[in-house]
CSV table of C-alpha atoms and ligand atoms in Angstrom, one decimal:
chain,number,residue,atom,x,y,z
X,22,MET,CA,16.6,1.2,-8.2
X,23,SER,CA,15.4,4.0,-10.4
X,24,TYR,CA,12.4,4.0,-12.8
X,25,ASP,CA,10.4,6.3,-15.0
X,26,CYS,CA,7.4,5.5,-12.8
X,27,VAL,CA,6.8,3.7,-9.5
X,28,ILE,CA,3.3,2.4,-8.9
X,29,VAL,CA,2.0,1.6,-5.4
X,30,GLY,CA,-0.3,-1.4,-5.5
X,31,GLY,CA,-0.8,-4.6,-7.4
X,32,GLY,CA,-4.5,-4.8,-8.3
X,33,PRO,CA,-6.2,-4.1,-11.6
X,34,ALA,CA,-5.5,-0.3,-11.6
X,35,ALA,CA,-1.8,-0.8,-11.0
X,36,VAL,CA,-1.5,-3.5,-13.6
X,37,SER,CA,-3.4,-1.5,-16.2
X,38,ALA,CA,-1.2,1.6,-15.5
X,39,ALA,CA,1.9,-0.6,-15.7
X,40,LEU,CA,0.9,-2.1,-19.1
X,41,THR,CA,0.1,1.4,-20.4
X,42,LEU,CA,3.5,2.7,-19.4
X,43,ARG,CA,5.3,-0.3,-20.8
X,44,ALA,CA,3.5,0.2,-24.2
X,45,ARG,CA,5.0,3.7,-24.1
X,46,ASN,CA,8.5,2.3,-23.4
X,47,LYS,CA,8.8,3.6,-19.9
X,48,THR,CA,10.6,1.7,-17.1
X,49,VAL,CA,8.2,0.8,-14.4
X,50,ALA,CA,8.0,-1.0,-11.1
X,51,PHE,CA,4.9,-1.8,-9.1
X,52,ILE,CA,5.1,-2.5,-5.4
X,53,THR,CA,2.6,-4.6,-3.6
X,54,GLY,CA,2.2,-7.2,-0.8
X,55,SER,CA,1.2,-10.8,-1.4
X,56,VAL,CA,-1.6,-11.7,-3.7
X,57,GLU,CA,-3.8,-12.4,-0.6
X,58,ASP,CA,-3.7,-8.8,0.3
X,59,ILE,CA,-5.4,-7.7,-2.9
X,60,SER,CA,-9.1,-7.3,-2.4
X,61,LEU,CA,-9.9,-8.9,-5.8
X,62,SER,CA,-8.2,-12.1,-4.7
X,63,ARG,CA,-11.0,-12.6,-2.2
X,64,ALA,CA,-13.7,-12.5,-4.8
X,65,HIS,CA,-15.1,-16.0,-5.4
X,66,GLU,CA,-16.0,-15.3,-9.0
X,67,ILE,CA,-16.0,-12.2,-11.3
X,68,THR,CA,-18.8,-12.3,-13.8
X,69,ASN,CA,-19.0,-8.7,-15.0
X,70,TYR,CA,-15.6,-8.2,-16.7
X,71,PRO,CA,-15.9,-8.1,-20.5
X,72,GLY,CA,-14.3,-11.0,-22.3
X,73,MET,CA,-14.0,-13.2,-19.1
X,74,PRO,CA,-17.5,-14.6,-18.5
X,75,ALA,CA,-16.5,-16.2,-15.2
X,76,ILE,CA,-13.1,-16.2,-13.5
X,77,GLY,CA,-12.0,-16.5,-9.8
X,78,GLY,CA,-10.7,-13.3,-8.2
X,79,ARG,CA,-7.3,-14.8,-7.3
X,80,ALA,CA,-6.8,-16.3,-10.8
X,81,MET,CA,-7.6,-12.9,-12.3
X,82,VAL,CA,-5.0,-11.1,-10.1
X,83,GLU,CA,-2.3,-13.6,-10.8
X,84,ALA,CA,-3.0,-13.5,-14.6
X,85,MET,CA,-2.9,-9.7,-14.5
X,86,GLN,CA,0.3,-9.4,-12.6
X,87,ALA,CA,2.0,-12.0,-14.8
X,88,GLN,CA,0.9,-10.0,-17.8
X,89,ALA,CA,2.5,-6.9,-16.5
X,90,VAL,CA,5.8,-8.7,-15.6
X,91,GLU,CA,5.7,-10.3,-19.1
X,92,ALA,CA,5.5,-6.8,-20.6
X,93,GLY,CA,8.6,-5.8,-18.7
X,94,ALA,CA,7.3,-4.2,-15.5
X,95,GLU,CA,9.1,-5.1,-12.4
X,96,LEU,CA,7.1,-6.5,-9.5
X,97,LEU,CA,8.6,-5.6,-6.1
X,98,ARG,CA,7.1,-7.2,-3.1
X,99,GLY,CA,6.6,-5.1,0.0
X,100,HIS,CA,4.6,-2.5,1.8
X,101,VAL,CA,5.2,1.1,1.0
X,102,ASN,CA,5.7,3.1,4.1
X,103,SER,CA,6.4,6.6,2.7
X,104,ILE,CA,6.9,8.6,-0.4
X,105,LEU,CA,9.2,11.6,-0.4
X,106,SER,CA,9.6,14.3,-3.0
X,107,LEU,CA,13.2,14.6,-4.0
X,108,GLY,CA,12.7,17.6,-6.2
X,109,GLU,CA,12.9,16.1,-9.7
X,110,SER,CA,11.8,12.7,-8.6
X,111,PHE,CA,10.2,10.7,-5.8
X,112,GLY,CA,11.7,8.3,-3.3
X,113,VAL,CA,9.4,5.4,-2.4
X,114,SER,CA,10.4,3.4,0.8
X,115,PHE,CA,9.1,-0.1,1.1
X,116,GLY,CA,10.3,-2.3,4.0
X,117,SER,CA,14.0,-1.6,4.2
X,118,GLU,CA,14.2,-0.9,0.5
X,119,PHE,CA,13.9,2.2,-1.7
X,120,ALA,CA,12.8,2.8,-5.3
X,121,GLU,CA,13.1,6.1,-7.1
X,122,GLY,CA,10.5,7.3,-9.8
X,123,THR,CA,10.2,10.3,-11.9
X,124,ALA,CA,6.5,9.9,-11.5
X,125,VAL,CA,4.4,7.9,-9.0
X,126,ILE,CA,1.0,6.3,-9.5
X,127,LEU,CA,-1.0,5.5,-6.4
X,128,CYS,CA,-3.3,2.4,-6.9
X,129,THR,CA,-3.8,1.6,-3.2
X,130,GLY,CA,-7.4,0.4,-3.3
X,131,ILE,CA,-9.9,1.3,-0.6
X,132,ALA,CA,-8.3,2.9,2.4
X,133,PRO,CA,-8.8,1.1,5.7
X,134,GLY,CA,-11.4,2.3,8.1
X,135,LYS,CA,-10.8,4.4,11.1
X,136,LYS,CA,-7.4,4.5,12.9
X,137,LEU,CA,-7.3,2.9,16.3
X,138,PRO,CA,-7.8,5.1,19.4
X,139,GLY,CA,-4.4,6.6,20.2
X,140,GLU,CA,-2.8,5.5,16.9
X,141,ALA,CA,-2.3,8.9,15.3
X,142,GLU,CA,-1.1,10.5,18.6
X,143,LEU,CA,1.5,7.8,19.3
X,144,LEU,CA,2.7,7.3,15.7
X,145,GLY,CA,6.6,7.3,15.9
X,146,ARG,CA,6.4,7.1,19.7
X,147,GLY,CA,5.8,3.4,20.0
X,148,VAL,CA,3.4,2.9,17.1
X,149,SER,CA,5.1,1.6,13.9
X,150,TYR,CA,3.9,0.2,10.6
X,151,CYS,CA,7.3,-1.3,9.6
X,152,VAL,CA,9.1,-4.2,11.3
X,153,THR,CA,12.2,-3.9,9.2
X,154,CYS,CA,12.5,-0.1,9.8
X,155,ASP,CA,11.9,-0.1,13.6
X,156,GLY,CA,12.1,-3.6,14.9
X,157,MET,CA,15.7,-3.3,16.3
X,158,LEU,CA,14.6,-0.3,18.5
X,159,TYR,CA,12.6,-2.8,20.5
X,160,ARG,CA,15.2,-5.5,21.1
X,161,GLY,CA,14.8,-7.1,24.5
X,162,ARG,CA,11.4,-5.3,25.0
X,163,ARG,CA,7.8,-6.4,24.7
X,164,VAL,CA,5.9,-5.4,21.6
X,165,CYS,CA,2.4,-6.2,20.4
X,166,VAL,CA,1.9,-7.0,16.7
X,167,LEU,CA,-1.6,-6.5,15.1
X,168,GLY,CA,-1.1,-8.7,12.1
X,169,PHE,CA,-3.8,-8.1,9.5
X,170,THR,CA,-1.7,-9.0,6.4
X,171,ALA,CA,-1.0,-12.4,4.8
X,172,ASP,CA,2.7,-12.2,5.8
X,173,ALA,CA,2.2,-10.8,9.3
X,174,ASN,CA,3.2,-14.1,10.9
X,175,GLN,CA,6.6,-13.8,9.2
X,176,GLU,CA,7.0,-10.2,10.3
X,177,ALA,CA,6.2,-11.3,13.9
X,178,GLU,CA,8.9,-14.1,13.6
X,179,LEU,CA,11.3,-11.5,12.3
X,180,LEU,CA,10.7,-9.4,15.5
X,181,ARG,CA,11.3,-12.5,17.6
X,182,SER,CA,14.6,-13.2,15.8
X,183,MET,CA,15.6,-9.6,16.6
X,184,GLY,CA,15.1,-10.4,20.3
X,185,CYS,CA,11.7,-8.9,20.9
X,186,ASP,CA,9.1,-10.4,23.2
X,187,VAL,CA,6.2,-10.5,20.8
X,188,GLN,CA,2.5,-10.7,21.6
X,189,PHE,CA,0.7,-11.5,18.3
X,190,PHE,CA,-3.0,-10.6,17.6
X,191,THR,CA,-4.8,-11.3,14.3
X,192,ASP,CA,-8.5,-10.9,15.2
X,193,LYS,CA,-9.7,-7.9,13.0
X,194,LYS,CA,-13.0,-7.7,14.9
X,195,ALA,CA,-11.5,-7.3,18.4
X,196,HIS,CA,-11.4,-3.8,19.9
X,197,TYR,CA,-7.9,-2.4,20.2
X,198,ALA,CA,-6.8,0.9,21.7
X,199,LEU,CA,-3.3,2.2,22.3
X,200,GLU,CA,-2.2,3.2,25.8
X,201,GLY,CA,0.2,5.9,26.8
X,202,GLU,CA,0.6,9.7,26.9
X,203,SER,CA,3.9,10.6,25.4
X,204,LYS,CA,4.9,7.0,24.4
X,205,VAL,CA,3.2,3.6,24.1
X,206,THR,CA,2.9,1.9,27.4
X,207,GLY,CA,0.4,-0.8,26.4
X,208,LEU,CA,-2.4,-2.1,24.2
X,209,THR,CA,-6.0,-2.7,25.3
X,210,VAL,CA,-7.5,-5.7,23.6
X,211,ASN,CA,-11.2,-6.2,24.2
X,212,GLY,CA,-10.9,-4.2,27.4
X,213,GLU,CA,-7.9,-6.1,28.8
X,214,SER,CA,-4.6,-4.3,29.1
X,215,VAL,CA,-1.4,-5.8,27.7
X,216,PRO,CA,1.7,-3.8,28.8
X,217,CYS,CA,4.2,-3.2,26.0
X,218,GLU,CA,6.6,-0.6,24.7
X,219,GLY,CA,5.8,-0.8,21.0
X,220,VAL,CA,2.8,-1.7,18.8
X,221,PHE,CA,3.3,-2.8,15.2
X,222,ILE,CA,0.2,-2.4,13.1
X,223,LEU,CA,0.4,-4.4,9.9
X,224,ARG,CA,-2.4,-3.6,7.5
X,225,SER,CA,-2.5,-4.4,3.7
X,226,ALA,CA,-3.3,-0.7,3.0
X,227,ALA,CA,-2.6,2.6,4.7
X,228,ALA,CA,-4.5,5.8,4.2
X,229,PRO,CA,-2.8,7.4,1.1
X,230,ASP,CA,-2.4,10.8,2.7
X,231,SER,CA,-0.3,9.2,5.5
X,232,LEU,CA,2.2,8.1,2.7
X,233,LEU,CA,2.8,11.4,1.0
X,234,GLU,CA,2.8,14.9,2.5
X,235,GLY,CA,0.5,17.4,0.8
X,236,LEU,CA,-1.7,14.8,-0.9
X,237,LYS,CA,-5.2,16.2,-1.0
X,238,MET,CA,-8.1,14.0,-0.2
X,239,ASP,CA,-11.7,14.2,-1.1
X,240,GLY,CA,-13.3,12.5,1.9
X,241,PRO,CA,-11.8,9.0,2.0
X,242,HIS,CA,-10.6,9.2,-1.6
X,243,ILE,CA,-7.5,10.8,-3.3
X,244,ALA,CA,-8.6,14.0,-5.1
X,245,VAL,CA,-7.7,13.7,-8.8
X,246,ASP,CA,-8.6,15.6,-12.0
X,247,ARG,CA,-9.8,14.1,-15.3
X,248,ASP,CA,-6.2,13.1,-16.1
X,249,MET,CA,-6.0,11.2,-12.8
X,250,ALA,CA,-3.4,13.8,-11.6
X,251,ALA,CA,-3.3,14.2,-7.8
X,252,SER,CA,-2.6,17.5,-6.0
X,253,VAL,CA,1.2,16.9,-6.0
X,254,PRO,CA,2.8,17.4,-9.5
X,255,GLY,CA,4.1,14.1,-10.8
X,256,VAL,CA,1.7,12.0,-8.7
X,257,PHE,CA,-1.3,10.3,-10.2
X,258,ALA,CA,-3.9,7.9,-8.7
X,259,ALA,CA,-6.3,5.3,-10.1
X,260,GLY,CA,-8.8,2.7,-9.1
X,261,ASP,CA,-10.8,2.3,-5.9
X,262,CYS,CA,-8.6,4.8,-4.1
X,263,VAL,CA,-10.0,7.7,-6.2
X,264,GLY,CA,-13.7,6.7,-5.7
X,265,ALA,CA,-16.7,4.5,-6.6
X,266,PRO,CA,-17.8,2.5,-8.4
X,267,TYR,CA,-15.5,0.0,-6.8
X,268,GLN,CA,-15.2,-2.4,-9.8
X,269,VAL,CA,-12.5,-4.0,-11.8
X,270,ALA,CA,-13.6,-2.4,-15.1
X,271,LYS,CA,-13.5,1.1,-13.7
X,272,ALA,CA,-10.1,0.4,-12.0
X,273,VAL,CA,-8.6,-0.8,-15.3
X,274,GLY,CA,-9.9,2.3,-17.1
X,275,ASP,CA,-8.5,4.7,-14.4
X,276,GLY,CA,-5.2,2.9,-14.5
X,277,ASN,CA,-5.0,3.3,-18.3
X,278,VAL,CA,-5.7,7.1,-18.0
X,279,ALA,CA,-3.2,7.5,-15.2
X,280,GLY,CA,-0.6,5.6,-17.2
X,281,ILE,CA,-1.0,7.9,-20.2
X,282,SER,CA,-0.9,11.0,-18.0
X,283,ALA,CA,2.2,9.8,-16.2
X,284,SER,CA,3.9,9.0,-19.6
X,285,ARG,CA,3.3,12.5,-20.8
X,286,TYR,CA,4.6,13.9,-17.5
X,287,ILE,CA,7.8,11.8,-17.8
X,288,GLU,CA,8.3,12.8,-21.4
X,289,LYS,CA,8.0,16.5,-20.5
X,290,LYS,CA,10.5,16.0,-17.6
X,291,LYS,CA,13.0,14.2,-19.9
X,292,GLY,CA,12.6,16.8,-22.6
X,293,GLY,CA,13.4,19.4,-20.0
X,294,LYS,CA,10.1,21.2,-20.5
W,21,LIG,C1,-15.0,-10.0,-2.1
W,21,LIG,C2,-14.9,-9.0,-3.2
W,21,LIG,C3,-15.7,-9.3,-4.4
W,21,LIG,C4,-15.6,-8.4,-5.5
W,21,LIG,N1,-16.3,-8.7,-6.6
W,21,LIG,C5,-16.2,-8.0,-7.7
W,21,LIG,C6,-16.8,-8.3,-8.9
W,21,LIG,O1,-17.5,-9.3,-9.0
W,21,LIG,N2,-16.7,-7.5,-9.9
W,21,LIG,C7,-16.0,-6.3,-9.9
W,21,LIG,O2,-15.9,-5.6,-10.9
W,21,LIG,N3,-15.4,-5.9,-8.7
W,21,LIG,C8,-15.4,-6.7,-7.6
W,21,LIG,N4,-14.8,-6.4,-6.5
W,21,LIG,C9,-14.1,-5.1,-6.4
W,21,LIG,C10,-12.7,-5.1,-7.1
W,21,LIG,O3,-12.0,-6.1,-6.4
W,21,LIG,C11,-12.1,-3.8,-6.9
W,21,LIG,O4,-12.9,-2.7,-7.4
W,21,LIG,C12,-10.7,-3.7,-7.7
W,21,LIG,O5,-9.9,-4.8,-7.2
W,21,LIG,C13,-10.1,-2.4,-7.4
W,21,LIG,O6,-8.8,-2.4,-8.0
W,21,LIG,P1,-7.6,-1.5,-7.5
W,21,LIG,O7,-6.4,-1.8,-8.3
W,21,LIG,O8,-8.1,-0.1,-7.4
W,21,LIG,O9,-7.4,-1.9,-5.9
W,21,LIG,P2,-7.1,-3.3,-5.2
W,21,LIG,O10,-7.5,-4.4,-6.1
W,21,LIG,O11,-7.7,-3.2,-3.9
W,21,LIG,O12,-5.6,-3.3,-5.1
W,21,LIG,C14,-4.9,-2.3,-4.2
W,21,LIG,C15,-3.6,-2.8,-4.0
W,21,LIG,O13,-2.8,-1.9,-3.3
W,21,LIG,C16,-2.0,-2.5,-2.3
W,21,LIG,N5,-1.6,-1.5,-1.4
W,21,LIG,C17,-2.3,-0.6,-0.7
W,21,LIG,N6,-1.5,0.2,0.0
W,21,LIG,C18,-0.2,-0.3,-0.2
W,21,LIG,C19,1.0,0.1,0.3
W,21,LIG,N7,1.2,1.1,1.2
W,21,LIG,N8,2.1,-0.6,-0.1
W,21,LIG,C20,2.0,-1.6,-1.0
W,21,LIG,N9,0.8,-2.0,-1.5
W,21,LIG,C21,-0.3,-1.3,-1.1
W,21,LIG,C22,-3.0,-3.6,-1.8
W,21,LIG,O14,-2.3,-4.6,-1.1
W,21,LIG,C23,-3.5,-4.0,-3.1
W,21,LIG,O15,-2.5,-4.9,-3.8
W,21,LIG,C24,-14.8,-7.2,-5.4
W,21,LIG,C25,-14.1,-6.9,-4.2
W,21,LIG,C26,-14.2,-7.8,-3.1
W,21,LIG,C27,-13.4,-7.5,-1.9
C-alpha cells in the first residue's frame, strides 16, 4: 500500500489533514484504532465548535471520519508501532501490516503519561506493544496483557489462540511495574508479583518519539514550526500532540496547515526539486 501521505491518528486533526490533502488530489490513508480510542468520542457534548451548537463527541468523530472516507481518504484500522525512513519515503508499520507514504503527518493526540517502571529498560526483552508482531514468540509461555484499548480483549484472545497462557489486566488505576534484569520475569500488580515471560502493553497512543527515530520533542509535545513541519523532513504533526489548547477547533486548524504543508512537500518531491 503506497500513498502520497500516511496520517497517524483518526481524530479531528487527522481528518482535517486528510480532507486538505484530498482537496489537493493527493492519495492519503489515515491509520487509527477504534472510535472508542479517540479522546473526543468520550466527550458527552461539544458546544464550542462553530456551526454545531451541540453534538455528542462520538457522533462528531464518526461524522468526521465518514467525511474523510467519502472524500477518498482510506481509513486503515490498527495501531502504528513504528515509522521508518526509507530514504525517499516512509514505511509505517501497523499491526502486521505496512503502508508507505511520501510524507507522514502525526496526529496522535495527547501522549500517555509516564512509562511503567522497567518498561523502557525491558522494551524488546519481554515488553511488547504489538500482539501480531511478537505473540508467536511466547507460544506455550505465560504472558501478561495490560489492555487499555477498546479492542484489547480481542488481542488477548489472539494470544490465547497462539497458545499463550494469558493473564489479562484492564484496571488503568492499578500500579504496575515490570520485573527482571536482562529480560522480563514478571509483573507486579498492586504489589503482588505475577511471574511471566512477556508483557504486552496495549495503549491507544504511544509517545510519538518512540515511533520515529530523530523526532524532536518540546517537553511532551512534538516540536513543529509554523508550517507544522517536524524535525524530520517530510514529517508533519498537528493537533493535541503539538500542544495546547487541547480543543477540536485548534486541532482542525493545525490539521489544515499540516495538510497544505505536506501537499507542497509531496509536489516538490514529485517534481524532483
Ligand atoms: C472527555 C473529553 C471532553 C472534551 N470536550 C471537548 C470540548 O467540549 N470541546 C473541545 O473543543 N475539545 C474537547 N475535548 C478535547 C478534544 O477531544 C481534543 O482536543 C481533540 O480531539 C484533539 O484532536 P486530535 O486529532 O489532535 O487528537 P485525538 O482526537 O486525541 O485523536 C488522536 C488519535 O490518534 C490515535 N493514535 C495515537 N497514537 C496512535 C498510533 N500509534 N497508532 C494509531 N493511532 C494512534 C488515537 O487513537 C486517536 O485516534 C475533550 C476531550 C475529552 C477527553
